[in-house]
PDB file of C-alpha atoms and ligand atoms in Angstrom:
ATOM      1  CA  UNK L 278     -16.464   2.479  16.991  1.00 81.00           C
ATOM      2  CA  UNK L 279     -13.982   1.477  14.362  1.00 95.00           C
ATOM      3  CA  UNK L 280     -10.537   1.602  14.514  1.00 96.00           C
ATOM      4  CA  UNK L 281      -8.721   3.402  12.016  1.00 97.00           C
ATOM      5  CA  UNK L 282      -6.195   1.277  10.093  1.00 98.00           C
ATOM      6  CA  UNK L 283      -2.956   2.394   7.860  1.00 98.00           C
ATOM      7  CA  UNK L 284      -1.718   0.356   5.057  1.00 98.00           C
ATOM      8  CA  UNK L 285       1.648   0.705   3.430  1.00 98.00           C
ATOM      9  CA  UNK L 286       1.820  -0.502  -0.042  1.00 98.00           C
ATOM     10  CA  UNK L 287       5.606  -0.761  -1.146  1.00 98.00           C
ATOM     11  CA  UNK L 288       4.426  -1.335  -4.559  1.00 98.00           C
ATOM     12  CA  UNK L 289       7.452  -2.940  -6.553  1.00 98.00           C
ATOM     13  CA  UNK L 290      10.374  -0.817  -4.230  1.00 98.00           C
ATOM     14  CA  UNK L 291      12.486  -1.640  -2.793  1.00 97.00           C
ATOM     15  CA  UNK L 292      15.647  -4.687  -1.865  1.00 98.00           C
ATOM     16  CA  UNK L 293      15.778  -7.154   1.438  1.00 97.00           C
ATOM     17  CA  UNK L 294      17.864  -4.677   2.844  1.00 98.00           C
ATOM     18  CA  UNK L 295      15.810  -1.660   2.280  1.00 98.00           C
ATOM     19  CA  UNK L 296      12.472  -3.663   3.519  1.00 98.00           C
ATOM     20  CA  UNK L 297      14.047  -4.776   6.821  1.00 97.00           C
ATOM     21  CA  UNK L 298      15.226  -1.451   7.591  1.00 98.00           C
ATOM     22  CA  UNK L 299      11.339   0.249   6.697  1.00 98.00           C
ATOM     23  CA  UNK L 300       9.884  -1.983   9.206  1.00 97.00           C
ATOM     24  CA  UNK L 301      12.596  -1.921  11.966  1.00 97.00           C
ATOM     25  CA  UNK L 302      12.287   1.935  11.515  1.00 97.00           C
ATOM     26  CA  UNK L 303       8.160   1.851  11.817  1.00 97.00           C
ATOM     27  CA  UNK L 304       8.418  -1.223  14.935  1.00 96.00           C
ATOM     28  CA  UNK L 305      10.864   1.339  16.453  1.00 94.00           C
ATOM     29  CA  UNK L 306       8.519   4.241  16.370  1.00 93.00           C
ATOM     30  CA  UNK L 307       5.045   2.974  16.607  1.00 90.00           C
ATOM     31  CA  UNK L 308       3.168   3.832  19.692  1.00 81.00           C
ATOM     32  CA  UNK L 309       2.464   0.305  21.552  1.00 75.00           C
ATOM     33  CA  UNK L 310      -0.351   2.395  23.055  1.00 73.00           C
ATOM     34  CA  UNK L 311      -1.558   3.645  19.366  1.00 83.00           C
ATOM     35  CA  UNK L 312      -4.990   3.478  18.766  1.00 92.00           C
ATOM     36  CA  UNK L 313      -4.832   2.220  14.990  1.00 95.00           C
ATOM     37  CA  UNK L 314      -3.883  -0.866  13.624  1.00 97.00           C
ATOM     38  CA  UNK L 315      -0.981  -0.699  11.050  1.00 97.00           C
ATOM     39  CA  UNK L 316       0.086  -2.883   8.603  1.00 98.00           C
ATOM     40  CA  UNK L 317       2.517  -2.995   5.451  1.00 98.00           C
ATOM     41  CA  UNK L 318       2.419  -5.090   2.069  1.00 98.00           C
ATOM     42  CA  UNK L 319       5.640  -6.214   0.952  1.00 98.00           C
ATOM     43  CA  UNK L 320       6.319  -7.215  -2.873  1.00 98.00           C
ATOM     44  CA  UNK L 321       5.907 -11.391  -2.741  1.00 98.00           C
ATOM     45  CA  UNK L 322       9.561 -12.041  -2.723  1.00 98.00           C
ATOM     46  CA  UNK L 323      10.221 -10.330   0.589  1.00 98.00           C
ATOM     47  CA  UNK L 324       6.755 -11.547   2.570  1.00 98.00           C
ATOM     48  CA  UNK L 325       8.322 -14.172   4.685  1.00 98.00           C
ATOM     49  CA  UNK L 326      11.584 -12.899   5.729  1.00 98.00           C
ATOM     50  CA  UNK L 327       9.064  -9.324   7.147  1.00 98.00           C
ATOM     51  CA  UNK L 328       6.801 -11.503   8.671  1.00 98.00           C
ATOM     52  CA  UNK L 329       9.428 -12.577  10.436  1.00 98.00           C
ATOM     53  CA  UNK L 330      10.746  -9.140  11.169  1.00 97.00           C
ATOM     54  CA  UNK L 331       7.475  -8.104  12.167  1.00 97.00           C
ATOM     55  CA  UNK L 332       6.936 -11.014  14.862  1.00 96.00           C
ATOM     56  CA  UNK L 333       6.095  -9.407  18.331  1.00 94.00           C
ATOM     57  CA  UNK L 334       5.628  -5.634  16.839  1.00 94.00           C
ATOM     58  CA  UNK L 335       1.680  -5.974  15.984  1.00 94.00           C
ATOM     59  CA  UNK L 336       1.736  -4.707  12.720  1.00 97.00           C
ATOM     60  CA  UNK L 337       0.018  -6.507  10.079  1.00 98.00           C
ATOM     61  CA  UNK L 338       1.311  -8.288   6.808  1.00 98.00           C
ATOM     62  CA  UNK L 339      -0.527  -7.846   3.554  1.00 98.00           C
ATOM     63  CA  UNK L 340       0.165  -8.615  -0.003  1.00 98.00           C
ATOM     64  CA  UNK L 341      -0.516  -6.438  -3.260  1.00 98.00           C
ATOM     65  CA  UNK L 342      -2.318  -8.638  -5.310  1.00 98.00           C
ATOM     66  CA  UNK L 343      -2.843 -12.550  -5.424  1.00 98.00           C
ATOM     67  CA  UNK L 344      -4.336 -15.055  -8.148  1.00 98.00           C
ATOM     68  CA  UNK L 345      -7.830 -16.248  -8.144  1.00 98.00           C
ATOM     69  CA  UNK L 346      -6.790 -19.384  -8.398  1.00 98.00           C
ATOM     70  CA  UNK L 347      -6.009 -21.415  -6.050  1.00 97.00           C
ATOM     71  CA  UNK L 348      -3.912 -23.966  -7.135  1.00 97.00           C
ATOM     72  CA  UNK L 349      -2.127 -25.999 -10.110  1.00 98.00           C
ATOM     73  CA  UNK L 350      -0.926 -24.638 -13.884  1.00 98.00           C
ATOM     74  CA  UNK L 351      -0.873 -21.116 -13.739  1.00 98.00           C
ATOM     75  CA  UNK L 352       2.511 -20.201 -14.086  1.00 98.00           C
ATOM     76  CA  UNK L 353       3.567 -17.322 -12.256  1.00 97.00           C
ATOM     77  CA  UNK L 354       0.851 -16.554  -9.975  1.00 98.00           C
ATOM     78  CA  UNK L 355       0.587 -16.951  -6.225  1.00 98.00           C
ATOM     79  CA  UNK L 356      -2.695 -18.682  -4.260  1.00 98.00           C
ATOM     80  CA  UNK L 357      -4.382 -16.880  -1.345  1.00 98.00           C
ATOM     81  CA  UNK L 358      -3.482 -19.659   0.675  1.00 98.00           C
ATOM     82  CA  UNK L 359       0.217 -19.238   0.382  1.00 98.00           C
ATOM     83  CA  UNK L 360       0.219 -16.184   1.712  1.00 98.00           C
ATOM     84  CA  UNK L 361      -1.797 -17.231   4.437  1.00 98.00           C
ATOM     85  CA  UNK L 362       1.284 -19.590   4.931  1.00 98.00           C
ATOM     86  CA  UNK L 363       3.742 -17.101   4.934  1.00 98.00           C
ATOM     87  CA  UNK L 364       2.146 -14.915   7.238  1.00 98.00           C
ATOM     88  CA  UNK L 365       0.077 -12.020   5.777  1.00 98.00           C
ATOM     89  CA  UNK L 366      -3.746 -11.204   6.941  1.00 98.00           C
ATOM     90  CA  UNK L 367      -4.717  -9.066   4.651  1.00 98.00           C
ATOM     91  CA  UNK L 368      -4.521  -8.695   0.338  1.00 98.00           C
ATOM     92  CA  UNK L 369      -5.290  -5.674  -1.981  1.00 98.00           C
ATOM     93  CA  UNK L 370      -7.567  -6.622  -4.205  1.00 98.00           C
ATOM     94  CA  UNK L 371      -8.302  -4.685  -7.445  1.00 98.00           C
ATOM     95  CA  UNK L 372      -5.806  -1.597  -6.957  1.00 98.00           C
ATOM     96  CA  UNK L 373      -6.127   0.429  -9.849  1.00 97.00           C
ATOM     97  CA  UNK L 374      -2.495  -0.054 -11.037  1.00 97.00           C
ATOM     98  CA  UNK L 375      -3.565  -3.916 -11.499  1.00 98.00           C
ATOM     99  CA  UNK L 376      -6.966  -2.594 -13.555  1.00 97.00           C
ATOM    100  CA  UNK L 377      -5.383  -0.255 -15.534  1.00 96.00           C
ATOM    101  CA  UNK L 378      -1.588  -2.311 -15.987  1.00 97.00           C
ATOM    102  CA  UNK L 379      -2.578  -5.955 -15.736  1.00 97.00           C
ATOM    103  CA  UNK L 380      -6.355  -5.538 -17.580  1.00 97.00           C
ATOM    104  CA  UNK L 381      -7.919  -6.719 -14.078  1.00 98.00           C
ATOM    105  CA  UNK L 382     -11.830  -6.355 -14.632  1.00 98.00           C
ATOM    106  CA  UNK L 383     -14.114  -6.349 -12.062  1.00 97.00           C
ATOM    107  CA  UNK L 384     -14.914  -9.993 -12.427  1.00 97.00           C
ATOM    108  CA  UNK L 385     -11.532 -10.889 -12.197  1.00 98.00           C
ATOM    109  CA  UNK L 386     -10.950  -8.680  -9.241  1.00 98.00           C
ATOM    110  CA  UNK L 387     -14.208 -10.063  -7.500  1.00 97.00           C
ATOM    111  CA  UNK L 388     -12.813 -13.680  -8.134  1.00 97.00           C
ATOM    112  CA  UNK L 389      -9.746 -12.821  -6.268  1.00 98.00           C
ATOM    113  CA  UNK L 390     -11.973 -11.246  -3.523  1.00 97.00           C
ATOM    114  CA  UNK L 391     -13.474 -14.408  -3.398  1.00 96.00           C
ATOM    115  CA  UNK L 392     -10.456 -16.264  -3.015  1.00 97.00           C
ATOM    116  CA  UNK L 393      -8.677 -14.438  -0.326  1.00 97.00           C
ATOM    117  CA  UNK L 394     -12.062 -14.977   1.715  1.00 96.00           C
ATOM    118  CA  UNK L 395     -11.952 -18.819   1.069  1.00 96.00           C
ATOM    119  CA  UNK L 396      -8.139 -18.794   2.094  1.00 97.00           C
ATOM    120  CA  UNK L 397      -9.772 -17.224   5.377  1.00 96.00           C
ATOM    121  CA  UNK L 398      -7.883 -13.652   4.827  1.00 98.00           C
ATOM    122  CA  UNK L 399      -8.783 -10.271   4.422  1.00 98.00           C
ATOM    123  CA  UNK L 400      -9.683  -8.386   1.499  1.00 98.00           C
ATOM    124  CA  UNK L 401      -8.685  -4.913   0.799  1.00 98.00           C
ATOM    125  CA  UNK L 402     -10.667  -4.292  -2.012  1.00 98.00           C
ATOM    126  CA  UNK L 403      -9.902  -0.846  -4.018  1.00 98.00           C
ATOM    127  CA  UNK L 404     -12.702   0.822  -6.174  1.00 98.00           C
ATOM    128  CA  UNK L 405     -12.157   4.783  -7.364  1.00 98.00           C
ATOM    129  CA  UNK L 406     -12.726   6.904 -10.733  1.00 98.00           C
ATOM    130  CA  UNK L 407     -10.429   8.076 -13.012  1.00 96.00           C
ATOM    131  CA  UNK L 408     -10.278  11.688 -13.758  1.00 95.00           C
ATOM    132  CA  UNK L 409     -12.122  11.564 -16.421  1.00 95.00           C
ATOM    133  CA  UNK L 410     -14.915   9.611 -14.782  1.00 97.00           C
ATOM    134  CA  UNK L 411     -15.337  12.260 -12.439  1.00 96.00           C
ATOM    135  CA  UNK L 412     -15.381  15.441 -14.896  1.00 95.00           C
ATOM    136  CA  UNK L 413     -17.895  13.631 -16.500  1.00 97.00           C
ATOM    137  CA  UNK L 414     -19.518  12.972 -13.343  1.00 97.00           C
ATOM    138  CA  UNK L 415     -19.631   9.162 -13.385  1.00 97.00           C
ATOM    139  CA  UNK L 416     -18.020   8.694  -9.880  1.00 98.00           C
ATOM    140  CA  UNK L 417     -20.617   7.029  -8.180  1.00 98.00           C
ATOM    141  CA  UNK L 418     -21.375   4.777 -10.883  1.00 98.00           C
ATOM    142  CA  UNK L 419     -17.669   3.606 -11.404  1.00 98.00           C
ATOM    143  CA  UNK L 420     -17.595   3.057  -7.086  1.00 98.00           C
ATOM    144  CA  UNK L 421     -21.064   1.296  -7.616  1.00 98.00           C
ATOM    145  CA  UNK L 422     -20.056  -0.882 -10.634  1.00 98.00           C
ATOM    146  CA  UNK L 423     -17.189  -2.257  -8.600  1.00 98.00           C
ATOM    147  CA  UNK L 424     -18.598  -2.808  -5.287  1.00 97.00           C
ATOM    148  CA  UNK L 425     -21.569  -4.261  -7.331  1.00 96.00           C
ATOM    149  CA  UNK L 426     -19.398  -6.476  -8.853  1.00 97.00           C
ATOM    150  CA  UNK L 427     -18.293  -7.968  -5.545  1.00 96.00           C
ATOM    151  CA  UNK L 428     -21.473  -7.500  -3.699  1.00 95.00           C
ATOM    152  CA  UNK L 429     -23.391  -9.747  -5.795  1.00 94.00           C
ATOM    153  CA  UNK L 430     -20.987 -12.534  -5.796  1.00 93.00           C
ATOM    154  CA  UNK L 431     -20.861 -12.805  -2.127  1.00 90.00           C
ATOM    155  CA  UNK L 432     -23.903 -12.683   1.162  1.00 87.00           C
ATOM    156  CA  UNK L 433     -23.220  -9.643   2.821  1.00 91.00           C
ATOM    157  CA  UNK L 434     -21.386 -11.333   6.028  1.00 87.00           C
ATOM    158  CA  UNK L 435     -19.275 -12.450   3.740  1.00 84.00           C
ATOM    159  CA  UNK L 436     -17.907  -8.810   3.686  1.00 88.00           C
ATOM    160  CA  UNK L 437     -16.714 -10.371   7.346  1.00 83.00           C
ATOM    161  CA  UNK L 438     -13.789  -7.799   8.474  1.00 91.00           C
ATOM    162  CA  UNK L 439     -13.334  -6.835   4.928  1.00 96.00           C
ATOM    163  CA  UNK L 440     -11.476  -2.754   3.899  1.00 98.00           C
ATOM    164  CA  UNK L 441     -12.463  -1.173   0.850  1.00 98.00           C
ATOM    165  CA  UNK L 442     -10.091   1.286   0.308  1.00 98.00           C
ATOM    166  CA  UNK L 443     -11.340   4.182  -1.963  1.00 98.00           C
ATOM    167  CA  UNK L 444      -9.075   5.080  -4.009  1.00 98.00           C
ATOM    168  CA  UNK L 445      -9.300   8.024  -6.924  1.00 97.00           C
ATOM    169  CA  UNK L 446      -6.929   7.389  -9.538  1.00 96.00           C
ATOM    170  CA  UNK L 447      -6.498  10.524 -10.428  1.00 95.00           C
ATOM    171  CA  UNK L 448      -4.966  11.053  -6.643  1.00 94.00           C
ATOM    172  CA  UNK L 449      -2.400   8.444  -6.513  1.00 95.00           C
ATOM    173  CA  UNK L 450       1.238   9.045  -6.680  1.00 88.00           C
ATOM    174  CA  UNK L 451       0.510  12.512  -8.205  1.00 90.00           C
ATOM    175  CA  UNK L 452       0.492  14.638  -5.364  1.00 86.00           C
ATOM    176  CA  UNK L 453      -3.030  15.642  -6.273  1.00 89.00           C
ATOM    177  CA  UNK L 454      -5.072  14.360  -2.862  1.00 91.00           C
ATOM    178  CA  UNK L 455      -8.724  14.226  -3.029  1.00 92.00           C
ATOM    179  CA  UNK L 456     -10.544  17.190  -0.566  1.00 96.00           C
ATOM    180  CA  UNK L 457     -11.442  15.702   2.705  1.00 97.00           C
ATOM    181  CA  UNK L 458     -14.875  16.658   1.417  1.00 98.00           C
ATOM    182  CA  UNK L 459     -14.277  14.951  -1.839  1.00 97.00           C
ATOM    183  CA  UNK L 460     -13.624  11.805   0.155  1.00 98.00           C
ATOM    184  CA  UNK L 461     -16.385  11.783   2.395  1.00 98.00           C
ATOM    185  CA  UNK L 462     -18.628  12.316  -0.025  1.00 98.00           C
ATOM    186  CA  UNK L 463     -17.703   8.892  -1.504  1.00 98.00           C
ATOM    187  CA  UNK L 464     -16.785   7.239   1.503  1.00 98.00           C
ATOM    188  CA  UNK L 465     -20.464   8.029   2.705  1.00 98.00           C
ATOM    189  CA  UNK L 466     -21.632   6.604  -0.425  1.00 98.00           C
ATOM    190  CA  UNK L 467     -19.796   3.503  -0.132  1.00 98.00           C
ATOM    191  CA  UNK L 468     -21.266   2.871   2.821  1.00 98.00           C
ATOM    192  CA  UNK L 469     -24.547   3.821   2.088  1.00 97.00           C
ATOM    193  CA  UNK L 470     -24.221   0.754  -0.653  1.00 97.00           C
ATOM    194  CA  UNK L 471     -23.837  -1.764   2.124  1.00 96.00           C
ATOM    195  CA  UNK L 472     -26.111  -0.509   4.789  1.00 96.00           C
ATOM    196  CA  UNK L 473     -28.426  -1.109   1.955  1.00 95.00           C
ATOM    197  CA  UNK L 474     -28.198  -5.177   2.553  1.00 94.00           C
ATOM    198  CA  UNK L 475     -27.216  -4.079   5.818  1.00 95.00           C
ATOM    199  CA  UNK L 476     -26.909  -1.607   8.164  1.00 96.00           C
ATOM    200  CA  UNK L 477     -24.833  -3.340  10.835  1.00 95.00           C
ATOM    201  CA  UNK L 478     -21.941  -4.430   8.437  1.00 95.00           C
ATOM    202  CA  UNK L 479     -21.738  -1.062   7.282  1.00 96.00           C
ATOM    203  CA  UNK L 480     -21.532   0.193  10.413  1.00 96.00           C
ATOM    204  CA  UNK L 481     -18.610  -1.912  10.761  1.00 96.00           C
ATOM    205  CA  UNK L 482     -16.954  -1.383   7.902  1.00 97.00           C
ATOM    206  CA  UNK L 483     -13.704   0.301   7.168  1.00 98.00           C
ATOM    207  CA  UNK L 484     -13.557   2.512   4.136  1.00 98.00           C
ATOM    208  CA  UNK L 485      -9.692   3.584   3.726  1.00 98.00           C
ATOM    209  CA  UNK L 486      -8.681   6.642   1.645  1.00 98.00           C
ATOM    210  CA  UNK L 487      -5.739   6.502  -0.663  1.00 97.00           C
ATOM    211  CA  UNK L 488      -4.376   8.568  -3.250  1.00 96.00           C
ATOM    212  CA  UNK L 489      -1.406  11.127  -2.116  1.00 94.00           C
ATOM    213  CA  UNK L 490      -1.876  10.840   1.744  1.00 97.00           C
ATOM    214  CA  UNK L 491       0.964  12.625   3.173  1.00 96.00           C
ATOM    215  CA  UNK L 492       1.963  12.886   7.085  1.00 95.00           C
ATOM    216  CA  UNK L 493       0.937  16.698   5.958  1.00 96.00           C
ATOM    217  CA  UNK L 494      -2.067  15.956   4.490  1.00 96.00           C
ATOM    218  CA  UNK L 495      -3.620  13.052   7.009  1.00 97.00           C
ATOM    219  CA  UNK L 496      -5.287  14.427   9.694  1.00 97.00           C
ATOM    220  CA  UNK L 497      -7.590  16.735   8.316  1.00 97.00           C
ATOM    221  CA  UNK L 498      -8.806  13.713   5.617  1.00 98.00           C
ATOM    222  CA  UNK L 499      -8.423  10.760   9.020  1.00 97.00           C
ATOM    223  CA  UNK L 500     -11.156  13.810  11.083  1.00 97.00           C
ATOM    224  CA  UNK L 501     -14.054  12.987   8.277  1.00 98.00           C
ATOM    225  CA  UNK L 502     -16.475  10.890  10.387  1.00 97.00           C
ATOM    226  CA  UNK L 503     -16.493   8.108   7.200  1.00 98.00           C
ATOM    227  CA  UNK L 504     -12.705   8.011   6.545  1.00 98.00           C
ATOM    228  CA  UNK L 505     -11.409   4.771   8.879  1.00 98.00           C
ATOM    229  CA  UNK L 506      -7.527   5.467   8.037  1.00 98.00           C
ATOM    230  CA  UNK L 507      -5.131   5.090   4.617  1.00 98.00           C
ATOM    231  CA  UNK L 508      -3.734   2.695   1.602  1.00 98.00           C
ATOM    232  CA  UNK L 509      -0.427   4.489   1.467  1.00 98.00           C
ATOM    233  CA  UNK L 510       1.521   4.188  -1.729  1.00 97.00           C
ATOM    234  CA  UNK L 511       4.635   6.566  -1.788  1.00 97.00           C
ATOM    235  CA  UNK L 512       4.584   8.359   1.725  1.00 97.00           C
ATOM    236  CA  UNK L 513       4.714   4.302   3.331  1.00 98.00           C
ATOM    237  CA  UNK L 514       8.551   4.054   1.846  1.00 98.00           C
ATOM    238  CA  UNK L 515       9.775   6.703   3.999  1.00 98.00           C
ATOM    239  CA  UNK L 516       9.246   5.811   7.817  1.00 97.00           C
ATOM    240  CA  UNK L 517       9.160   9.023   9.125  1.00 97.00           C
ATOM    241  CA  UNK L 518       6.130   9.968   6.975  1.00 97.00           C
ATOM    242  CA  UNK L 519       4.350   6.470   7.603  1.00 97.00           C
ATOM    243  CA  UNK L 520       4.227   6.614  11.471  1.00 97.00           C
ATOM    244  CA  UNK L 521       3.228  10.572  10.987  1.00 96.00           C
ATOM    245  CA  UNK L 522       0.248   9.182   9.005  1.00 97.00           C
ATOM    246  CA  UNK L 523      -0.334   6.390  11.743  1.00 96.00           C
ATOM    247  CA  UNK L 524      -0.110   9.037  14.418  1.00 95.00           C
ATOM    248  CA  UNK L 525      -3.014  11.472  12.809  1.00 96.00           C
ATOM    249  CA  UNK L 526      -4.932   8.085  12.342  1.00 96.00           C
ATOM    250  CA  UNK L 527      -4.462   6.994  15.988  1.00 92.00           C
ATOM    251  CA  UNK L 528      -5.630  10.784  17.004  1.00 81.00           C
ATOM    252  CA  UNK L 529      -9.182   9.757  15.110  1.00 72.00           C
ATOM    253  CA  UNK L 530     -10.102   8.233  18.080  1.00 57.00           C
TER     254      UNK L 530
HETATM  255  C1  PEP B 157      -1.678   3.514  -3.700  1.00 65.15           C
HETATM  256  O1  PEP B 157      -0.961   3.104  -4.592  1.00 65.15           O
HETATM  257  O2  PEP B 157      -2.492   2.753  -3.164  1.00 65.15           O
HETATM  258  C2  PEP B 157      -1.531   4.896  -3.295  1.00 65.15           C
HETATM  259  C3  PEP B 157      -2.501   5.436  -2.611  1.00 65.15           C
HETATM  260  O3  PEP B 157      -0.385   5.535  -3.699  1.00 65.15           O
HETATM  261  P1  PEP B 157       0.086   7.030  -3.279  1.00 65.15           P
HETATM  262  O4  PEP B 157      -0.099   7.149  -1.782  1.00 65.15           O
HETATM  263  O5  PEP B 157       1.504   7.093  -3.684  1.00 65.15           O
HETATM  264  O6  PEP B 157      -0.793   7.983  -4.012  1.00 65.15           O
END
């Protein structure tokens, strides 16, 4: 059985003083007996000082993005490693904001995959179509091409306790959420692509949706047997909304 998780990504919101009081708000009203584990992913700046905040509450740390390199001249960037030092578990890898923004390809993004494995942390690793990739019916190709692109790289149990988070682009911070059906139907084929090197890892696997999900909007998307929880963009900035999304999760089980 896998536990469902919920990520928060704060994108680039936010001050010190707006952080620490997301994350006292969600300690303060997270079920210790919930049956999903939660996590948010501070911008870099304020990593350390919510790792400390989150000490004792169980909910993971994760970062938005990190280089795939992992040390020396590259001005600017910030080495899996380090943020294994400061604390986080997890990293989103390949979000469509740093395809589309920052010209990550999928090489680049399965480099960074790469890294945050050899660092000994997480991956979240985001793969989803744009719109017009899916009016021209090109979604599974544009999920395949991605995965692919780490898949290859990498022996299957190097997946380890990897997320992909599926993400349509078209769905985030728009409003416009995917169907439940919609989702499944690519979640299923997601892990259909691993079960195909191996059927225990997908088995294992967590596929998170994002795009839109809403305290309104999570439990009928969290009841799809493939759908393992949420990458929350907007809704994760307002706790109230976040721990309504962690509570549909934590009814998935
Ligand atoms: C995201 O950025 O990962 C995301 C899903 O954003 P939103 O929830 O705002 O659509």
């Amino acid at each position: 059985m896998r536990r469902p998780l919920v990520a928060g990504n704060w994108k680039l919101n936010g001050s010190r003083a707006t952080g620490a009081a997301l994350v006292r708000a969600i300690a303060g009203g997270i079920e210790r007996s919930r049956a999903v584990d939660v996590m948010v992913c501070p911008p870099f700046v304020y990593l350390a000082e919510i790792a400390a905040a989150l000490q004792g509450t169980g909910i993971w740390l994760g970062a938005q993005s990190v280089s795939a390199e992992s040390g020396g001249a590259f001005t600017g960037e910030v080495a899996a490693a380090m943020l294994r030092d400061v604390g986080c578990s997890h990293v989103i890898v390949g979000h469509s904001e740093r395809r589309a923004l920052f010209g990550e390809s999928d090489e680049v993004v399965a480099h960074k995959f790469m890294a945050v494995r050899a660092a000994a942390l997480q991956p979240v690793l985001c793969v989803g179509e744009t719109l017009d990739e899916r009016r021209q019916g090109s979604t599974e190709d544009v999920v395949r091409r991605q995965l692919e692109a780490v898949l290859q790289r990498i022996s299957i149990e190097k997946l380890g306790s990897a997320v992909i988070a599926y993400e349509p682009v078209w769905a985030i911070g728009t409003g416009q959420t995917a169907t439940p059906e919609q989702a499944q139907a690519v979640h299923a084929f997601i892990r259909g692509l691993v079960a195909a090197r191996s059927a225990r890892m997908a088995a294992e696997l967590r596929i998170l949706y994002g795009g839109s999900v809403k305290g309104s909007n999570a439990r009928a998307l969290f009841a799809m047997p493939d759908i393992d929880g949420g990458l929350v963009g907007g809704a994760s900035l307002d706790a109230a909304d976040f721990l309504a999304i962690c509570s549909a999760a934590s009814g998935k089980t």
